[in-house]
mmCIF file of C-alpha atoms and ligand atoms in Angstrom:
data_model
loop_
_atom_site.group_PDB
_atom_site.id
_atom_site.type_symbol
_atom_site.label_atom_id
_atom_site.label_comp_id
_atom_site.label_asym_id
_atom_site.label_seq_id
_atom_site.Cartn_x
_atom_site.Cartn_y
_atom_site.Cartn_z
ATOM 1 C CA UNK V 1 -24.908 72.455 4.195
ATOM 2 C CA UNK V 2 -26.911 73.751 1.424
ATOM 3 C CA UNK V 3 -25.436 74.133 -2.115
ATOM 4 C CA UNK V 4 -22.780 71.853 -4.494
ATOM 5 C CA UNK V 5 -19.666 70.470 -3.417
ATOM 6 C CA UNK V 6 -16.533 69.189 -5.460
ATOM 7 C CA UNK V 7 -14.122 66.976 -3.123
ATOM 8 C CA UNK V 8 -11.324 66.560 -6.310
ATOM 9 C CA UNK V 9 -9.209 70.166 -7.364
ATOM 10 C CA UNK V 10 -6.031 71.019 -7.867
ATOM 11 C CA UNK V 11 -4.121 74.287 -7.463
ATOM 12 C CA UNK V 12 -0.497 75.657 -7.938
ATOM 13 C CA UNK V 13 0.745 73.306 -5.222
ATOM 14 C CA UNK V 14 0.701 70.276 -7.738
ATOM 15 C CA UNK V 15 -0.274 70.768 -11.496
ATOM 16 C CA UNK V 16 -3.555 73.490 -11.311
ATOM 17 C CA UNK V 17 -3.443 76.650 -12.456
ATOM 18 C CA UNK V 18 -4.986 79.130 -9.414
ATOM 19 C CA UNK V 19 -4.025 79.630 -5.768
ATOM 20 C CA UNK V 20 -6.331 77.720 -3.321
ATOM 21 C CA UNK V 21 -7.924 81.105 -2.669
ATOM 22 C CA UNK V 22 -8.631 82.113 -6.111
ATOM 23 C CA UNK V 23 -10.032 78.170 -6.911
ATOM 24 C CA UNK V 24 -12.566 79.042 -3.759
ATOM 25 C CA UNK V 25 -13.417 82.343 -4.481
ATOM 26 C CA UNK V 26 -14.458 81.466 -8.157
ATOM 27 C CA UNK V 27 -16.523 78.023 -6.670
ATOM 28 C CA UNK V 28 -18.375 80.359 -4.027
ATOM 29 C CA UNK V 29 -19.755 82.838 -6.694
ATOM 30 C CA UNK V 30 -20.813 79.486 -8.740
ATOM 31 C CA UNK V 31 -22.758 78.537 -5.741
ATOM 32 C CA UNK V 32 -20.322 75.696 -4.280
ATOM 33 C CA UNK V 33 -20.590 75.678 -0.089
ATOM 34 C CA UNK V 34 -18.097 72.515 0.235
ATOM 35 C CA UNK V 35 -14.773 72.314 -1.730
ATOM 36 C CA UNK V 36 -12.013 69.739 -1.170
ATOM 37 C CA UNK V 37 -8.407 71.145 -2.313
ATOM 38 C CA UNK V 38 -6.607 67.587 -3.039
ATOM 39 C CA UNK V 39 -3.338 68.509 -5.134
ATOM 40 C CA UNK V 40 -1.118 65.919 -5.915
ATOM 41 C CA UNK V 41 1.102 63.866 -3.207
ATOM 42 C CA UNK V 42 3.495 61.286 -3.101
ATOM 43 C CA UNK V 43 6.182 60.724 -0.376
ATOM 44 C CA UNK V 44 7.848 64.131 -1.357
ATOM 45 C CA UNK V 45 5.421 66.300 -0.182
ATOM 46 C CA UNK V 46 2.325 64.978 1.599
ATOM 47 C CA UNK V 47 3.016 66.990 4.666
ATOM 48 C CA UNK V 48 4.032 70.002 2.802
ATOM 49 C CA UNK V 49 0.540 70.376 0.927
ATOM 50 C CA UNK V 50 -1.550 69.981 3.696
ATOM 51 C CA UNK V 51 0.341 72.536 6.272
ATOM 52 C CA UNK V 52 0.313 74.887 2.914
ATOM 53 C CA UNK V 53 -3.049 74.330 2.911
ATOM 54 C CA UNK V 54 -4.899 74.618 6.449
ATOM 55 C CA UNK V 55 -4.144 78.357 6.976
ATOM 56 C CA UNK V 56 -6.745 79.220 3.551
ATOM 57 C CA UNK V 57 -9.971 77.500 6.326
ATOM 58 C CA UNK V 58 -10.088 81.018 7.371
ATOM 59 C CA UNK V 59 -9.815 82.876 3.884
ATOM 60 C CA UNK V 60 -12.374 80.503 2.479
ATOM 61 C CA UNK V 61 -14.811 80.673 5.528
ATOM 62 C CA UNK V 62 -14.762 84.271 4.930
ATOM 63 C CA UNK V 63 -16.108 83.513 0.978
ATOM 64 C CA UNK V 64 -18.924 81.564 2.954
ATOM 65 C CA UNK V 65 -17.278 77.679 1.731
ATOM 66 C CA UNK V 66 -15.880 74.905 4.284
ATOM 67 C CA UNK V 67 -12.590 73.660 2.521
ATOM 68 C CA UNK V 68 -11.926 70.488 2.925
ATOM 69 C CA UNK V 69 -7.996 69.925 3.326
ATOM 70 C CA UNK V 70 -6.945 67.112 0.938
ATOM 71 C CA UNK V 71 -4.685 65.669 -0.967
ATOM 72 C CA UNK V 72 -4.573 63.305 -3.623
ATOM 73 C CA UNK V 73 -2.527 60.469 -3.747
ATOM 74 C CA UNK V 74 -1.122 59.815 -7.404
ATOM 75 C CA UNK V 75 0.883 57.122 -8.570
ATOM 76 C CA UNK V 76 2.529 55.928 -5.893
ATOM 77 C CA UNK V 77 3.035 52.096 -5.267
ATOM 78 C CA UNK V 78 0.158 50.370 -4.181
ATOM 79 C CA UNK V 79 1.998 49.129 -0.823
ATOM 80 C CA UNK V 80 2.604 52.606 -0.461
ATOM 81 C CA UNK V 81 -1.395 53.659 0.068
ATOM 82 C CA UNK V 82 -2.044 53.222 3.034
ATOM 83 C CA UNK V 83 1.138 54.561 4.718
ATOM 84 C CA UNK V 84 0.728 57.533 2.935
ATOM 85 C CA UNK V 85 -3.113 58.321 3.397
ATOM 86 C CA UNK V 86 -1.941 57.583 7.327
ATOM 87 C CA UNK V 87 0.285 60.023 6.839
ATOM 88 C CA UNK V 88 -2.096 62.502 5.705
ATOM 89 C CA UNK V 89 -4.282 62.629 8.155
ATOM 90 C CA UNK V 90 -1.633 62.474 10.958
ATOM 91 C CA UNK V 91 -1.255 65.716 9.968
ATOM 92 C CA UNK V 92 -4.542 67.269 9.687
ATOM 93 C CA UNK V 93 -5.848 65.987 5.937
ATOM 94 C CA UNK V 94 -10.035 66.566 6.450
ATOM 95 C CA UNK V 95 -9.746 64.092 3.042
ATOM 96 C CA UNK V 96 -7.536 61.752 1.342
ATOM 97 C CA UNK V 97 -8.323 60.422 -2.223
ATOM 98 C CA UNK V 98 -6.655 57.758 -4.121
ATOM 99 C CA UNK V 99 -5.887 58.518 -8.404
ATOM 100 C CA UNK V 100 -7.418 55.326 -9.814
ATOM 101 C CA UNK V 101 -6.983 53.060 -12.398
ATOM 102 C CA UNK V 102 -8.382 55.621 -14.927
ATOM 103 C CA UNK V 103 -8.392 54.096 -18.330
ATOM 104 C CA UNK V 104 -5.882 56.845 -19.798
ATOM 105 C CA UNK V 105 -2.890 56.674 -17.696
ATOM 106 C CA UNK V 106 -0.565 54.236 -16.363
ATOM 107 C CA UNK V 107 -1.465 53.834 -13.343
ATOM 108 C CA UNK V 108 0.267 50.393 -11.209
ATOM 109 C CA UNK V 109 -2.334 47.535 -11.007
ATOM 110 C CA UNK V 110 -3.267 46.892 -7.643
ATOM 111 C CA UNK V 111 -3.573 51.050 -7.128
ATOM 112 C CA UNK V 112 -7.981 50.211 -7.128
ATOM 113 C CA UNK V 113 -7.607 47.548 -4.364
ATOM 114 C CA UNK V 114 -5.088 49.613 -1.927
ATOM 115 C CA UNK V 115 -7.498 52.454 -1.695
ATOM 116 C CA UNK V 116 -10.380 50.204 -1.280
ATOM 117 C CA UNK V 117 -8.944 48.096 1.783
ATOM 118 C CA UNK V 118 -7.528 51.421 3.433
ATOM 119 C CA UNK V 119 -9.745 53.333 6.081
ATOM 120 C CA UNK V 120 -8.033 56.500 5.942
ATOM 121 C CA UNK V 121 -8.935 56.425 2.400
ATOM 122 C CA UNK V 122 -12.249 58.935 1.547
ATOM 123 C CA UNK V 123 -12.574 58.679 -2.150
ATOM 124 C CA UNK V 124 -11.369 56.737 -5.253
ATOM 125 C CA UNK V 125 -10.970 59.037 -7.808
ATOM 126 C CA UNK V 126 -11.656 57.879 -11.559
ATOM 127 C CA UNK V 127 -11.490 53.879 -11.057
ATOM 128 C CA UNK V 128 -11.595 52.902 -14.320
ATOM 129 C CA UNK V 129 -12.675 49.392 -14.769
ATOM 130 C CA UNK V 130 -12.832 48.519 -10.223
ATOM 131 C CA UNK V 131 -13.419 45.012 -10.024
ATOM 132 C CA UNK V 132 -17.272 43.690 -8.068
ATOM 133 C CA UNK V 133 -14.332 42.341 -5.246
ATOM 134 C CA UNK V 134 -13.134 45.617 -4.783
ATOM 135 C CA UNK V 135 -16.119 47.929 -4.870
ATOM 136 C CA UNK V 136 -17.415 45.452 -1.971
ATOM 137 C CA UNK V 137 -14.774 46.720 -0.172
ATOM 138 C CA UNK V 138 -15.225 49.924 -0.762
ATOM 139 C CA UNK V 139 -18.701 49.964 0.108
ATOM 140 C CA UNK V 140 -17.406 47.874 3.423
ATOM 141 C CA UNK V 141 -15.049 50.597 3.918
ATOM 142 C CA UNK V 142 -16.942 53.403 3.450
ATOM 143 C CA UNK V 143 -15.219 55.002 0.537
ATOM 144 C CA UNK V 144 -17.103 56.921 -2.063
ATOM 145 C CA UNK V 145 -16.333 55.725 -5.725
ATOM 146 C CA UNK V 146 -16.127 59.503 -7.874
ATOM 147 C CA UNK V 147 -18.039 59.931 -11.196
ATOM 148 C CA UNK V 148 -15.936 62.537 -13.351
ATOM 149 C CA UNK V 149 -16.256 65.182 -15.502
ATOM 150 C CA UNK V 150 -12.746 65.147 -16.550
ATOM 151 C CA UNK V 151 -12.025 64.275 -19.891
ATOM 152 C CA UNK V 152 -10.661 60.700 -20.242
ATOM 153 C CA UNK V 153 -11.087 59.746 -17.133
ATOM 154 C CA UNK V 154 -14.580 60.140 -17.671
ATOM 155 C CA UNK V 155 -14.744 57.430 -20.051
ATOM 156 C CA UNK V 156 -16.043 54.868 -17.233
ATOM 157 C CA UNK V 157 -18.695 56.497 -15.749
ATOM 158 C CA UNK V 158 -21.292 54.085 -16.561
ATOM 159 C CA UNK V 159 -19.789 51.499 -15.516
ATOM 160 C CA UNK V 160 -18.827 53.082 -11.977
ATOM 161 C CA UNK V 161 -22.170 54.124 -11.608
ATOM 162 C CA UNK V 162 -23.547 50.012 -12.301
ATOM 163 C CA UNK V 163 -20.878 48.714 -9.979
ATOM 164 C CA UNK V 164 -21.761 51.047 -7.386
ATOM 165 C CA UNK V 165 -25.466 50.426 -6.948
ATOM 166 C CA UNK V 166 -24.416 46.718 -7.244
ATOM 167 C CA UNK V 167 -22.077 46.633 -4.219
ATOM 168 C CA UNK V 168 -24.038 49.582 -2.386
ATOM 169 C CA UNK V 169 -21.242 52.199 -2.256
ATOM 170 C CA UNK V 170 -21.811 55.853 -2.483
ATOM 171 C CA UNK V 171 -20.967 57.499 -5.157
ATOM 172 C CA UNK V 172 -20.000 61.679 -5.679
ATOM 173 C CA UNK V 173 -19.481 63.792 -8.712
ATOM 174 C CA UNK V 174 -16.709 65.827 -9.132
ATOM 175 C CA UNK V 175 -14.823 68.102 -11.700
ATOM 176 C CA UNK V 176 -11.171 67.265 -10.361
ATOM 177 C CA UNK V 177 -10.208 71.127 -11.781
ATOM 178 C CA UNK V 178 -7.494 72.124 -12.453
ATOM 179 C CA UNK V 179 -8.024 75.938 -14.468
ATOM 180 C CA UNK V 180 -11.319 78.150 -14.171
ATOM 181 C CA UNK V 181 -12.841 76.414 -17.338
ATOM 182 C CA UNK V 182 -12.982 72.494 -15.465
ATOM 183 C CA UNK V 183 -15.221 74.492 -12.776
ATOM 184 C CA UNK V 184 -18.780 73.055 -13.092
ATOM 185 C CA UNK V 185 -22.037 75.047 -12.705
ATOM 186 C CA UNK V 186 -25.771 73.559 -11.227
ATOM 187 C CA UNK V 187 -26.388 72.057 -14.876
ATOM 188 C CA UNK V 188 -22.967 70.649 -16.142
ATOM 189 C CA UNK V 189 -22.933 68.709 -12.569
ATOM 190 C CA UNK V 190 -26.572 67.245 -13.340
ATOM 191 C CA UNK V 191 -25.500 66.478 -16.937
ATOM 192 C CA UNK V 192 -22.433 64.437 -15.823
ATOM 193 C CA UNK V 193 -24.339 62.767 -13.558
ATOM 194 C CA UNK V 194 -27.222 61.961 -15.769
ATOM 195 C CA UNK V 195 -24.738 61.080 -18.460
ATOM 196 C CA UNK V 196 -22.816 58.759 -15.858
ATOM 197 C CA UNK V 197 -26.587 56.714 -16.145
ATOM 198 C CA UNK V 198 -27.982 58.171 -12.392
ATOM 199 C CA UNK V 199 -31.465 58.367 -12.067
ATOM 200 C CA UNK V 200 -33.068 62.043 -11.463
ATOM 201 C CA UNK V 201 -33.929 60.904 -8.271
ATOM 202 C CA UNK V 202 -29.926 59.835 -7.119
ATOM 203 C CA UNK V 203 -28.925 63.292 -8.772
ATOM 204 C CA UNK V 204 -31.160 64.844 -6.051
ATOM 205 C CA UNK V 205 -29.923 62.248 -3.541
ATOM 206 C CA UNK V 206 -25.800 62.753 -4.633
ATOM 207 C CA UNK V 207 -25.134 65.993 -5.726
ATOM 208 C CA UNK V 208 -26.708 68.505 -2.986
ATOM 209 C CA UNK V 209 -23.549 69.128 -0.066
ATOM 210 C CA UNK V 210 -26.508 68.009 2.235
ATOM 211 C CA UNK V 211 -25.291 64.601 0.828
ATOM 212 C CA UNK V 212 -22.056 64.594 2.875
ATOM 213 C CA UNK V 213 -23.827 65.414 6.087
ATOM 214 C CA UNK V 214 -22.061 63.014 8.897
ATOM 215 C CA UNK V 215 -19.008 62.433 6.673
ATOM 216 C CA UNK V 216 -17.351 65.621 6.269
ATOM 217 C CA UNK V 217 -19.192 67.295 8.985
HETATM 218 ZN ZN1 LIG N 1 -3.391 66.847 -12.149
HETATM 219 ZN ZN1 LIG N 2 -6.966 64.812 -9.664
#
Protein backbone atom coordinates (compact mmCIF):
# COMPACT_ATOMS: atom_id res chain seq x y z
CA UNK A 1 0.00 0.00 0.00
CA UNK A 2 1.90 2.83 -1.32
CA UNK A 3 0.69 6.46 -0.85
CA UNK A 4 -1.18 8.59 2.30
CA UNK A 5 -3.99 7.47 4.19
CA UNK A 6 -6.58 9.45 6.44
CA UNK A 7 -8.64 6.92 8.80
CA UNK A 8 -10.99 10.15 10.29
CA UNK A 9 -13.74 11.87 7.46
CA UNK A 10 -16.98 12.66 7.44
CA UNK A 11 -19.59 12.88 4.68
CA UNK A 12 -23.37 13.75 4.26
CA UNK A 13 -24.29 10.77 6.43
CA UNK A 14 -23.36 12.77 9.69
CA UNK A 15 -22.20 16.51 9.52
CA UNK A 16 -19.63 16.58 6.12
CA UNK A 17 -20.33 18.21 3.26
CA UNK A 18 -19.64 15.52 0.09
CA UNK A 19 -21.00 12.05 -0.68
CA UNK A 20 -18.56 9.22 0.28
CA UNK A 21 -17.81 9.02 -3.44
CA UNK A 22 -17.05 12.54 -4.09
CA UNK A 23 -14.75 12.63 -0.50
CA UNK A 24 -12.75 9.53 -2.37
CA UNK A 25 -12.59 10.71 -5.64
CA UNK A 26 -11.06 14.15 -4.52
CA UNK A 27 -8.43 12.03 -1.89
CA UNK A 28 -7.37 9.69 -4.94
CA UNK A 29 -6.35 12.64 -7.27
CA UNK A 30 -4.40 14.07 -4.00
CA UNK A 31 -2.57 10.87 -3.96
CA UNK A 32 -4.43 9.11 -0.87
CA UNK A 33 -4.53 4.96 -1.50
CA UNK A 34 -6.29 4.27 2.07
CA UNK A 35 -9.30 6.35 3.31
CA UNK A 36 -11.46 5.54 6.35
CA UNK A 37 -15.18 7.08 5.99
CA UNK A 38 -16.08 7.33 9.93
CA UNK A 39 -19.28 9.72 10.09
CA UNK A 40 -20.80 10.20 13.21
CA UNK A 41 -22.74 7.32 15.32
CA UNK A 42 -24.50 6.94 18.34
CA UNK A 43 -27.22 4.30 19.12
CA UNK A 44 -29.51 5.89 16.36
CA UNK A 45 -27.73 4.95 13.54
CA UNK A 46 -24.59 2.82 13.85
CA UNK A 47 -25.97 0.15 11.64
CA UNK A 48 -27.46 2.51 9.24
CA UNK A 49 -23.98 4.24 8.34
CA UNK A 50 -22.11 1.33 7.84
CA UNK A 51 -24.73 -0.71 5.46
CA UNK A 52 -24.93 2.97 3.66
CA UNK A 53 -21.54 2.71 3.42
CA UNK A 54 -20.11 -0.83 2.22
CA UNK A 55 -21.72 -0.72 -1.28
CA UNK A 56 -19.08 2.65 -2.23
CA UNK A 57 -15.81 -0.52 -1.71
CA UNK A 58 -16.56 -1.01 -5.27
CA UNK A 59 -16.93 2.74 -6.50
CA UNK A 60 -13.80 3.61 -4.61
CA UNK A 61 -11.74 0.51 -5.77
CA UNK A 62 -12.52 1.66 -9.14
CA UNK A 63 -10.71 5.37 -8.16
CA UNK A 64 -7.71 2.97 -7.21
CA UNK A 65 -8.35 3.65 -2.92
CA UNK A 66 -9.32 0.77 -0.29
CA UNK A 67 -12.09 2.49 1.92
CA UNK A 68 -12.07 1.63 5.07
CA UNK A 69 -15.80 1.35 6.46
CA UNK A 70 -15.99 3.32 9.75
CA UNK A 71 -17.70 5.09 11.93
CA UNK A 72 -17.06 7.34 14.61
CA UNK A 73 -18.41 7.13 17.83
CA UNK A 74 -19.32 10.71 19.30
CA UNK A 75 -20.57 11.54 22.52
CA UNK A 76 -22.14 8.80 23.67
CA UNK A 77 -21.84 7.60 27.39
CA UNK A 78 -18.76 6.11 28.23
CA UNK A 79 -20.57 2.70 29.38
CA UNK A 80 -21.95 2.92 26.12
CA UNK A 81 -18.35 2.36 24.11
CA UNK A 82 -17.88 -0.67 23.96
CA UNK A 83 -21.41 -1.95 23.17
CA UNK A 84 -21.51 0.25 20.46
CA UNK A 85 -17.99 -0.29 18.75
CA UNK A 86 -19.31 -4.22 19.18
CA UNK A 87 -21.97 -3.23 17.41
CA UNK A 88 -20.10 -1.85 14.64
CA UNK A 89 -18.22 -4.36 13.66
CA UNK A 90 -21.00 -7.01 14.03
CA UNK A 91 -22.00 -5.51 11.14
CA UNK A 92 -19.12 -5.16 8.92
CA UNK A 93 -17.24 -1.73 10.38
CA UNK A 94 -13.35 -2.37 8.79
CA UNK A 95 -12.79 0.62 11.71
CA UNK A 96 -14.27 2.05 14.72
CA UNK A 97 -12.91 5.31 16.32
CA UNK A 98 -13.77 6.85 19.54
CA UNK A 99 -14.32 11.24 19.58
CA UNK A 100 -12.00 12.05 22.50
CA UNK A 101 -11.70 14.26 25.15
CA UNK A 102 -10.69 17.08 22.72
CA UNK A 103 -10.05 20.20 24.66
CA UNK A 104 -12.96 22.21 22.80
CA UNK A 105 -16.01 20.27 23.36
CA UNK A 106 -17.85 18.69 26.06
CA UNK A 107 -17.15 15.61 25.81
CA UNK A 108 -18.26 13.05 29.22
CA UNK A 109 -15.12 12.27 31.35
CA UNK A 110 -14.37 8.80 31.27
CA UNK A 111 -15.03 8.93 27.13
CA UNK A 112 -10.56 8.56 26.92
CA UNK A 113 -10.58 5.44 29.18
CA UNK A 114 -13.69 3.49 27.43
CA UNK A 115 -12.00 3.58 24.11
CA UNK A 116 -8.74 2.67 25.55
CA UNK A 117 -9.93 -0.61 27.48
CA UNK A 118 -12.19 -1.64 24.37
CA UNK A 119 -10.68 -4.06 21.64
CA UNK A 120 -13.03 -3.34 19.01
CA UNK A 121 -11.83 0.09 19.37
CA UNK A 122 -9.09 1.15 16.31
CA UNK A 123 -8.40 4.74 17.00
CA UNK A 124 -8.87 7.56 19.59
CA UNK A 125 -9.54 10.46 17.83
CA UNK A 126 -8.30 13.95 19.31
CA UNK A 127 -7.62 12.83 23.13
CA UNK A 128 -7.02 15.89 24.51
CA UNK A 129 -5.16 15.72 27.70
CA UNK A 130 -5.21 11.10 27.86
CA UNK A 131 -3.88 10.32 31.08
CA UNK A 132 -0.02 7.98 31.18
CA UNK A 133 -2.82 5.14 32.76
CA UNK A 134 -4.75 5.26 29.82
CA UNK A 135 -2.35 5.55 26.92
CA UNK A 136 -0.80 2.24 28.60
CA UNK A 137 -3.80 0.80 27.73
CA UNK A 138 -4.01 1.86 24.63
CA UNK A 139 -0.72 0.83 23.66
CA UNK A 140 -1.81 -2.70 25.51
CA UNK A 141 -4.74 -2.64 23.36
CA UNK A 142 -3.48 -1.84 20.29
CA UNK A 143 -5.25 1.38 19.56
CA UNK A 144 -3.62 4.14 17.64
CA UNK A 145 -3.78 7.61 19.48
CA UNK A 146 -4.63 10.33 16.20
CA UNK A 147 -2.58 13.57 15.81
CA UNK A 148 -5.01 16.22 14.09
CA UNK A 149 -5.09 18.74 11.78
CA UNK A 150 -8.40 19.95 12.77
CA UNK A 151 -8.62 23.15 14.24
CA UNK A 152 -9.13 23.00 18.05
CA UNK A 153 -8.77 19.76 18.43
CA UNK A 154 -5.42 20.17 17.32
CA UNK A 155 -4.46 22.09 20.23
CA UNK A 156 -2.88 18.84 22.00
CA UNK A 157 -0.79 17.49 19.61
CA UNK A 158 2.34 17.77 21.45
CA UNK A 159 1.36 16.42 24.13
CA UNK A 160 -0.24 13.23 22.33
CA UNK A 161 2.75 12.85 20.51
CA UNK A 162 5.06 12.82 24.25
CA UNK A 163 2.55 10.46 25.78
CA UNK A 164 2.66 8.22 22.97
CA UNK A 165 6.36 7.50 22.65
CA UNK A 166 6.19 7.27 26.50
CA UNK A 167 3.67 4.39 26.70
CA UNK A 168 4.76 2.94 23.15
CA UNK A 169 1.46 3.37 21.26
CA UNK A 170 1.23 4.14 17.64
CA UNK A 171 0.28 7.08 16.63
CA UNK A 172 -1.54 8.30 12.90
CA UNK A 173 -2.24 11.65 11.41
CA UNK A 174 -5.35 12.53 10.15
CA UNK A 175 -7.46 15.52 8.76
CA UNK A 176 -10.94 14.26 10.22
CA UNK A 177 -12.60 16.32 6.92
CA UNK A 178 -15.40 17.28 6.69
CA UNK A 179 -15.55 19.84 3.18
CA UNK A 180 -12.86 19.72 0.24
CA UNK A 181 -10.72 22.49 2.01
CA UNK A 182 -9.89 20.02 5.49
CA UNK A 183 -8.39 17.57 2.67
CA UNK A 184 -4.58 17.47 3.27
CA UNK A 185 -1.89 17.22 0.55
CA UNK A 186 1.93 15.34 0.91
CA UNK A 187 3.18 18.67 2.73
CA UNK A 188 0.28 19.87 5.05
CA UNK A 189 0.36 16.05 6.43
CA UNK A 190 4.29 16.39 7.10
CA UNK A 191 3.73 19.87 8.60
CA UNK A 192 1.10 18.61 11.11
CA UNK A 193 3.12 16.02 11.96
CA UNK A 194 6.29 17.92 12.38
CA UNK A 195 4.31 20.57 14.18
CA UNK A 196 2.73 17.74 16.49
CA UNK A 197 6.87 17.50 17.63
CA UNK A 198 7.57 13.95 15.38
CA UNK A 199 10.89 13.48 14.34
CA UNK A 200 11.58 13.38 10.35
CA UNK A 201 12.39 10.01 10.79
CA UNK A 202 8.64 8.91 12.59
CA UNK A 203 7.05 11.14 9.72
CA UNK A 204 8.64 8.58 7.33
CA UNK A 205 7.79 5.76 9.76
CA UNK A 206 3.77 7.14 10.38
CA UNK A 207 2.50 8.76 7.57
CA UNK A 208 3.24 6.37 4.40
CA UNK A 209 -0.22 3.75 4.12
CA UNK A 210 2.70 1.15 4.19
CA UNK A 211 2.39 2.07 7.95
CA UNK A 212 -0.93 0.22 8.41
CA UNK A 213 0.34 -2.91 6.76
CA UNK A 214 -1.09 -5.97 9.08
CA UNK A 215 -3.74 -3.71 10.66
CA UNK A 216 -6.02 -2.72 8.03
CA UNK A 217 -4.83 -5.23 5.61
ZN1 LIG B 1 -18.25 16.37 12.67
ZN1 LIG C 1 -14.54 13.41 13.45
Amino acid sequence: MKGMYDLHTHTIHSDGEMLPIELIRRMAVIGYSVVAITDHADASNIEDIICKLLPVRNSAELFGVKLLCGVEITHVPPKEIATLAKRAKKNGADIVIVHGETPVEPVAPGTNHAACVCRDVDVLAHPGVLSVKDAALAAKNGIALEVTSRGGHNRTNGYIVQIAREAGCRIVVNSDAHAPHDLLDNQARFLVAKGGGLTDRECRDILGADSLKGIFG
